Short mmCIF file of C-alpha atoms in Angstrom, two decimals:
data_model
loop_
_atom_site.label_atom_id
_atom_site.label_comp_id
_atom_site.label_asym_id
_atom_site.label_seq_id
_atom_site.Cartn_x
_atom_site.Cartn_y
_atom_site.Cartn_z
CA MET A 150 83.81 83.86 118.64
CA GLU A 151 80.09 83.33 118.21
CA ASN A 152 78.40 85.47 115.62
CA ASP A 153 76.18 87.22 118.14
CA GLU A 154 79.04 88.12 120.47
CA ARG A 155 80.12 91.72 120.55
CA PRO A 156 83.77 92.62 121.00
CA CYS A 157 84.67 94.51 124.11
CA GLY A 158 86.93 96.96 122.34
CA VAL A 159 89.48 97.58 119.66
CA ALA A 160 93.14 96.66 120.10
CA ILE A 161 95.21 98.88 117.79
CA VAL A 162 98.25 96.75 116.99
CA TYR A 163 101.35 98.48 115.65
CA ASN A 164 105.08 97.94 115.56
CA LYS A 165 107.35 100.08 117.73
CA THR A 166 110.71 100.22 116.01
CA GLU A 167 113.81 101.70 117.65
CA SER A 168 116.43 100.49 115.15
CA LEU A 169 116.64 98.75 111.77
CA VAL A 170 118.31 95.48 110.85
CA LYS A 171 118.86 96.66 107.24
CA GLY A 172 118.24 99.52 104.90
CA SER A 173 119.17 103.18 105.01
CA PRO A 174 119.23 104.89 108.45
CA GLU A 175 116.59 107.43 107.41
CA ASP A 176 114.12 104.60 106.73
CA ILE A 177 113.37 104.66 110.47
CA VAL A 178 111.15 107.68 109.75
CA ALA A 179 108.74 105.53 107.77
CA ASP A 180 108.71 102.79 110.40
CA GLN A 181 108.02 105.20 113.23
CA ALA A 182 105.23 106.97 111.34
CA VAL A 183 103.00 104.02 112.15
CA ILE A 184 103.22 104.98 115.84
CA ALA A 185 101.69 108.39 115.15
CA CYS A 186 99.05 106.75 112.99
CA ALA A 187 98.11 104.36 115.81
CA HIS A 188 97.67 107.26 118.23
CA ALA A 189 95.58 109.18 115.69
CA LEU A 190 93.28 106.19 115.24
CA ALA A 191 92.98 105.74 119.01
CA GLY A 192 91.92 109.37 119.30
CA ALA A 193 89.43 108.96 116.49
CA LEU A 194 87.85 105.88 118.04
CA ALA A 195 87.67 107.59 121.43
CA GLU A 196 85.92 110.52 119.76
CA ALA A 197 83.42 108.03 118.34
CA GLY A 198 82.83 106.54 121.78
CA VAL A 199 84.65 103.27 121.10
CA GLN A 200 86.95 101.68 123.66
CA ALA A 201 90.39 101.33 122.13
CA ALA A 202 93.75 100.11 123.44
CA LEU A 203 97.13 100.90 121.95
CA VAL A 204 99.09 97.65 121.64
CA ALA A 205 102.72 98.16 120.63
CA ILE A 206 104.67 95.19 119.31
CA THR A 207 108.26 95.38 120.51
CA ASP A 208 109.01 91.66 120.36
CA ASP A 209 106.14 89.46 119.17
CA VAL A 210 102.43 89.97 118.64
CA GLU A 211 101.50 86.97 120.78
CA SER A 212 102.99 88.56 123.91
CA ALA A 213 101.69 92.02 123.09
CA LEU A 214 98.10 90.79 122.82
CA LEU A 215 98.17 88.59 125.91
CA PRO A 216 95.97 91.00 127.96
CA TYR A 217 93.43 91.27 125.14
CA PRO A 218 91.67 87.95 124.50
CA ALA A 219 90.34 87.26 121.01
CA THR A 220 86.90 86.57 122.43
CA GLU A 221 86.64 90.17 123.64
CA TRP A 222 88.74 92.30 121.30
CA VAL A 223 88.87 93.01 117.59
CA VAL A 224 92.25 94.08 116.19
CA PHE A 225 92.90 97.18 114.13
CA ASN A 226 96.00 95.83 112.45
CA LEU A 227 98.76 98.33 111.63
CA GLY A 228 101.53 95.78 112.12
CA GLU A 229 104.45 96.09 109.72
CA GLY A 230 108.07 94.99 109.61
CA LEU A 231 109.45 95.18 113.13
CA GLY A 232 112.97 96.56 112.84
CA GLY A 233 112.60 96.47 109.07
CA ARG A 234 112.61 92.67 108.97
CA LEU A 235 111.29 91.20 105.76
CA PHE A 236 107.72 89.87 105.76
CA GLU A 237 107.19 90.54 109.47
CA GLU A 238 103.73 91.97 108.73
CA VAL A 239 102.81 88.67 107.08
CA ARG A 240 103.74 86.71 110.20
CA ILE A 241 101.71 89.12 112.34
CA ALA A 242 98.63 88.52 110.21
CA TRP A 243 99.11 84.73 110.28
CA ALA A 244 99.45 84.90 114.07
CA LEU A 245 96.34 87.06 114.48
CA GLU A 246 94.32 84.62 112.42
CA ALA A 247 95.65 81.58 114.28
CA MET A 248 94.92 83.22 117.64
CA GLY A 249 91.33 83.75 116.57
CA TYR A 250 91.20 87.51 116.22
CA ARG A 251 89.06 89.36 113.78
CA PHE A 252 91.28 92.05 112.32
CA THR A 253 91.18 94.84 109.79
CA GLY A 254 92.67 94.66 106.33
CA SER A 255 94.00 91.81 104.26
CA ASP A 256 94.98 88.34 105.39
CA ALA A 257 98.54 87.07 105.41
CA ALA A 258 98.34 85.51 101.95
CA ALA A 259 97.48 88.81 100.29
CA LEU A 260 100.04 90.70 102.37
CA ALA A 261 102.75 88.23 101.36
CA LEU A 262 101.86 88.40 97.68
CA SER A 263 101.70 92.20 97.57
CA THR A 264 104.92 92.64 99.55
CA HIS A 265 106.95 90.58 97.06
CA LYS A 266 106.74 92.93 94.10
CA ALA A 267 107.88 90.39 91.50
CA ARG A 268 105.35 87.78 92.63
CA ALA A 269 102.65 90.46 92.73
CA LYS A 270 103.45 91.52 89.19
CA GLU A 271 103.30 87.92 88.01
CA ALA A 272 99.86 87.57 89.63
CA LEU A 273 98.73 90.80 87.97
CA ARG A 274 100.04 89.64 84.60
CA ARG A 275 98.19 86.30 84.93
CA ALA A 276 94.99 88.22 85.69
CA GLY A 277 95.40 90.38 82.61
CA VAL A 278 96.22 93.54 84.55
CA PRO A 279 98.80 95.72 82.76
CA THR A 280 102.00 96.11 84.76
CA PRO A 281 105.40 97.33 83.49
CA ASN A 282 107.85 94.69 82.25
CA TRP A 283 110.43 93.66 84.82
CA ARG A 284 113.51 91.63 85.67
CA LEU A 285 114.83 90.50 89.05
CA PHE A 286 118.57 90.69 89.79
CA ARG A 287 120.31 89.25 92.83
CA HIS A 288 123.81 90.57 92.02
CA PRO A 289 125.13 93.36 89.78
CA VAL A 290 127.12 90.89 87.63
CA GLU A 291 123.78 89.48 86.47
CA VAL A 292 122.95 92.80 84.78
CA THR A 293 123.75 92.33 81.10
CA ARG A 294 122.11 93.37 77.86
CA ASP A 295 121.12 89.75 77.23
CA ALA A 296 119.58 89.46 80.70
CA LEU A 297 117.49 92.57 80.10
CA GLY A 298 116.04 91.09 76.92
CA ASP A 299 113.33 93.37 75.57
CA LEU A 300 113.12 95.49 78.72
CA PRO A 301 113.84 99.04 77.55
CA LEU A 302 115.79 101.83 79.19
CA PRO A 303 115.27 104.00 81.13
CA ALA A 304 114.15 101.76 83.96
CA ILE A 305 113.49 102.14 87.68
CA VAL A 306 115.27 99.92 90.22
CA LYS A 307 113.55 99.06 93.52
CA PRO A 308 114.02 96.69 96.45
CA VAL A 309 111.82 93.69 95.70
CA ALA A 310 110.10 93.61 99.11
CA GLU A 311 109.91 97.11 100.59
CA ASP A 312 107.17 99.72 100.66
CA ALA A 313 106.85 103.39 101.63
CA SER A 314 109.29 104.27 98.80
CA GLN A 315 112.21 102.87 100.80
CA GLY A 316 115.23 102.51 98.53
CA ILE A 317 113.78 104.84 95.91
CA GLU A 318 115.53 108.13 95.17
CA GLY A 319 116.47 110.00 92.01
CA SER A 320 119.27 107.54 91.22
CA ALA A 321 116.69 104.74 91.17
CA VAL A 322 115.84 105.75 87.60
CA VAL A 323 118.68 104.45 85.44
CA ARG A 324 119.57 105.25 81.85
CA SER A 325 122.40 102.79 81.21
CA LEU A 326 123.58 99.31 82.13
CA GLN A 327 126.33 100.78 84.28
CA GLU A 328 123.87 102.90 86.28
CA MET A 329 121.68 99.83 86.67
CA ARG A 330 124.55 97.72 87.98
CA GLU A 331 125.45 100.40 90.52
CA ARG A 332 121.87 100.67 91.73
CA VAL A 333 121.43 96.90 91.96
CA ALA A 334 124.68 96.70 93.97
CA TYR A 335 123.42 99.40 96.35
CA LEU A 336 120.04 97.74 96.95
CA VAL A 337 121.42 94.23 97.36
CA GLY A 338 124.04 95.45 99.81
CA THR A 339 121.89 97.89 101.77
CA TYR A 340 118.52 96.17 101.81
CA ARG A 341 119.75 92.55 101.70
CA GLN A 342 117.33 91.50 99.01
CA ALA A 343 117.05 91.22 95.25
CA ALA A 344 116.51 94.30 93.10
CA LEU A 345 113.49 94.65 90.85
CA VAL A 346 114.26 96.42 87.57
CA GLU A 347 111.06 97.72 86.05
CA GLU A 348 110.29 99.49 82.78
CA PHE A 349 109.85 103.19 83.55
CA ILE A 350 106.44 104.48 82.50
CA ALA A 351 106.93 108.22 82.07
CA GLY A 352 103.31 109.25 82.54
CA ARG A 353 100.80 110.53 85.10
CA GLU A 354 100.72 108.71 88.43
CA PHE A 355 97.47 107.85 90.24
CA ASN A 356 96.72 106.42 93.68
CA ILE A 357 93.44 104.52 93.92
CA SER A 358 92.01 103.71 97.33
CA LEU A 359 89.49 100.87 97.64
CA TRP A 360 87.54 99.37 100.51
CA GLY A 361 84.64 97.07 101.30
CA ASN A 362 83.31 93.74 100.17
CA PRO A 363 82.63 93.93 97.30
CA PRO A 364 85.29 96.61 96.92
CA GLN A 365 84.32 100.21 96.22
CA VAL A 366 86.67 102.61 94.50
CA LEU A 367 87.14 105.94 96.26
CA PRO A 368 87.84 109.11 94.24
CA LEU A 369 91.00 108.93 92.14
CA ALA A 370 94.03 110.85 93.35
CA GLU A 371 96.88 112.10 91.14
CA VAL A 372 100.40 113.11 92.11
CA ASP A 373 101.16 116.53 90.62
CA PHE A 374 104.68 116.38 89.12
CA SER A 375 104.37 119.69 87.25
CA ALA A 376 107.28 121.21 89.21
CA PHE A 377 109.67 118.70 87.61
CA GLN A 378 110.72 119.45 84.02
CA ASP A 379 112.59 116.18 83.48
CA PRO A 380 110.09 113.30 83.11
CA LEU A 381 112.65 110.93 84.63
CA GLU A 382 112.57 112.94 87.87
CA ARG A 383 108.81 112.49 88.23
CA ILE A 384 108.73 109.75 90.85
CA VAL A 385 107.36 109.42 94.38
CA SER A 386 110.72 109.04 96.06
CA PHE A 387 111.47 108.47 99.73
CA SER A 388 112.13 112.20 100.09
CA ALA A 389 108.80 113.02 98.45
CA LYS A 390 107.02 110.91 101.06
CA TRP A 391 109.00 111.53 104.22
CA VAL A 392 111.59 114.34 104.11
CA GLU A 393 109.47 117.38 104.88
CA ASP A 394 112.09 120.03 104.07
CA SER A 395 113.01 118.52 100.70
CA PHE A 396 112.05 119.96 97.30
CA ALA A 397 110.45 116.62 96.37
CA TYR A 398 108.22 116.69 99.47
CA THR A 399 107.02 120.25 98.97
CA HIS A 400 106.54 119.96 95.20
CA THR A 401 104.57 116.72 94.82
CA PRO A 402 101.08 117.68 95.98
CA VAL A 403 98.30 115.16 95.49
CA VAL A 404 95.10 116.23 93.76
CA CYS A 405 91.94 114.40 94.84
CA PRO A 406 89.63 114.04 93.04
CA ALA A 407 91.90 113.93 90.02
CA ASN A 408 90.97 115.76 86.85
CA VAL A 409 90.87 112.95 84.34
CA ASP A 410 88.87 112.09 81.23
CA PRO A 411 85.83 109.93 82.17
CA GLU A 412 86.79 107.11 79.81
CA VAL A 413 90.34 107.02 81.16
CA ALA A 414 89.00 107.17 84.72
CA ASP A 415 86.88 104.10 84.02
CA ARG A 416 89.97 102.26 82.77
CA ILE A 417 91.86 103.22 85.91
CA ARG A 418 89.05 102.09 88.20
CA GLY A 419 88.69 98.82 86.26
CA ALA A 420 92.41 98.11 86.53
CA ALA A 421 92.33 98.85 90.27
CA LEU A 422 89.45 96.42 90.84
CA ARG A 423 91.14 93.67 88.81
CA ALA A 424 94.38 94.25 90.75
CA TRP A 425 92.45 93.99 94.06
CA ARG A 426 91.07 90.61 92.99
CA ALA A 427 94.38 89.35 91.57
CA ILE A 428 96.16 89.96 94.88
CA GLY A 429 93.23 88.84 97.05
CA CYS A 430 92.90 92.11 98.97
CA GLN A 431 90.43 92.40 101.83
CA GLY A 432 89.13 95.31 103.85
CA TYR A 433 91.01 98.21 102.32
CA ALA A 434 93.98 98.76 100.03
CA ARG A 435 95.60 101.24 97.68
CA VAL A 436 96.63 100.59 94.09
CA ASP A 437 99.27 102.81 92.47
CA MET A 438 99.52 103.07 88.71
CA ARG A 439 101.05 105.14 85.96
CA LEU A 440 99.44 106.09 82.67
CA SER A 441 101.24 105.37 79.40
CA GLN A 442 101.20 107.77 76.44
CA ASP A 443 98.29 105.82 74.95
CA ASN A 444 96.37 106.08 78.26
CA ILE A 445 96.88 102.49 79.39
CA PRO A 446 96.99 102.33 83.22
CA TYR A 447 99.96 100.22 84.37
CA VAL A 448 99.78 98.98 87.96
CA ILE A 449 103.12 99.55 89.70
CA GLU A 450 102.13 98.54 93.23
CA VAL A 451 99.28 97.11 95.29
CA ASN A 452 99.56 98.12 98.93
CA CYS A 453 97.38 95.95 101.20
CA ASN A 454 98.46 97.92 104.25
CA PRO A 455 98.47 101.57 103.15
CA ASP A 456 99.11 104.47 105.49
CA LEU A 457 95.90 105.51 107.30
CA SER A 458 97.33 108.65 108.89
CA PRO A 459 95.17 111.80 108.84
CA ASP A 460 97.52 113.37 106.26
CA ALA A 461 97.88 110.27 104.08
CA GLY A 462 96.28 109.43 100.78
CA PHE A 463 93.70 106.88 101.92
CA PHE A 464 91.96 109.30 104.28
CA ARG A 465 92.25 112.06 101.67
CA ALA A 466 90.18 109.93 99.30
CA ALA A 467 87.66 108.97 102.01
CA ARG A 468 87.32 112.61 103.08
CA THR A 469 86.52 113.57 99.49
CA VAL A 470 83.30 111.55 99.71
CA GLY A 471 82.37 112.96 103.10
CA TYR A 472 83.99 110.71 105.69
CA SER A 473 85.50 112.26 108.79
CA TYR A 474 88.59 110.57 110.21
CA PRO A 475 86.61 108.75 112.95
CA GLU A 476 84.06 107.65 110.37
CA MET A 477 86.82 106.25 108.16
CA ALA A 478 88.19 104.24 111.09
CA LEU A 479 84.74 102.92 111.95
CA ARG A 480 84.02 101.98 108.36
CA ILE A 481 87.25 99.93 108.18
CA LEU A 482 86.36 98.21 111.45
CA ASP A 483 82.86 97.51 110.22
CA ILE A 484 84.24 95.81 107.11
CA ALA A 485 86.48 93.64 109.30
CA MET A 486 83.57 92.67 111.53
CA ARG A 487 81.54 91.56 108.54
CA GLN A 488 84.42 89.83 106.79
CA ARG A 489 83.89 86.14 106.29
CA GLN A 490 86.72 83.66 105.83
CA THR A 491 85.85 80.85 103.46
CA TYR A 492 87.62 78.31 105.64
CA ASP A 493 85.94 79.34 108.92
CA THR A 494 82.93 77.12 108.46
CA SER A 495 80.90 75.27 105.87
CA ARG A 496 77.71 76.83 107.25
CA PRO A 497 76.31 80.20 106.20
CA THR A 498 77.18 82.80 108.80
CA ARG A 499 75.99 86.26 109.62
CA ARG A 500 78.12 88.56 111.65
CA ARG A 501 77.05 91.69 113.36
CA GLY A 502 78.35 94.91 111.83
CA LEU A 503 80.20 97.50 113.82
CA HIS A 504 79.09 100.54 111.96
CA SER A 505 76.76 101.35 109.14
CA GLY A 506 77.31 104.99 108.54
CA ASP A 507 76.59 106.69 111.85
CA TYR A 508 78.20 106.75 115.27
CA SER A 509 75.29 105.11 117.06
CA ARG A 510 76.05 101.74 115.45
CA SER A 511 79.67 101.94 116.58
CA ARG A 512 78.55 101.90 120.17
CA SER A 513 77.80 98.19 119.85
CA LEU A 514 81.37 98.06 121.20
CA GLN A 515 81.91 98.54 124.88
CA PRO A 516 82.14 102.22 125.83
CA VAL A 517 85.41 103.55 127.15
CA GLY A 518 86.08 102.45 130.72
CA ASP A 519 83.60 99.60 130.88
CA PRO A 520 84.77 97.40 133.76
CA VAL A 521 83.82 94.03 132.19
CA CYS A 522 86.41 94.43 129.46
CA SER A 523 89.74 92.80 130.29
CA GLY A 524 92.94 94.41 129.06
CA THR A 525 94.46 97.85 129.36
CA VAL A 526 93.12 100.93 127.65
CA GLU A 527 95.46 103.84 127.02
#
């Protein structure tokens, strides 16, 4: 695509999952939430006067995008693990890049690194970003006192390559070797992957949304666990995220902007920026961290593909600084349009932005219904 070419419209790519190849049956809720998010973004772009097409992946992204050539369309990439398959979102991003699309968010390398929690933590540690100590277990018989080394109890046990709190419930926090073995056995058997055992940081939990190039930190958000007396119950479990009639869901409100000491807030923002660079994030991302008793922010996850739904944390942070939902979508697209890959060319390039803070810029895209745009608009 030449730098002065304008895309015809926005293809919103998302996975349409009907069943899962692994995991717990209720995990389907998290997979299907991306469908609602895609429709919300399509509505937002239409409201902003941008032509958008909903492109559901039911088999492979190459077939799904066949009617939308890369020379005419930019991709709003919501692709995740089709059917819950591991690292499917990474393959989607590799394919988009190889097919020549400009797309929102991080590239495949960053998605792969952030999805594998143990590799991500190693990258964070190398970059000097505090992250809780951890061990990886592939079978419960591996769980011994010697194998744990200096990793203290209690600990939290997670699938090594899932997001959206899948595989995380109250029993994920373990107080003994026996509880740990049982949890490792459950995750290995149910999610068909290794279990990450991580030191449990019993402190405040923050979500930090970032976007842009260079990245900007949006207002800090804090999960309010005050309804839970036991510190070991203060986790963002699967129920807290997805089961609307559960106690965890109704008693873990998120406060944004968070009320936090300015010096501590600076530490949190600094850790988030270093985590962004360590993983190689692009476009937008969310960094989750917990605060130790001595106010050290420990990064527990970097999500390169966070939920962009109207009721999710990323938009909550953007709304706090004045963005409407359509404006958030346009800003993310604008970042993607300006994004420059270091391996694209050895020559300096200048790409046309999609949006610079008002709707008029967004109309550099073809308006809805323009007949010269190939593809199907829903």
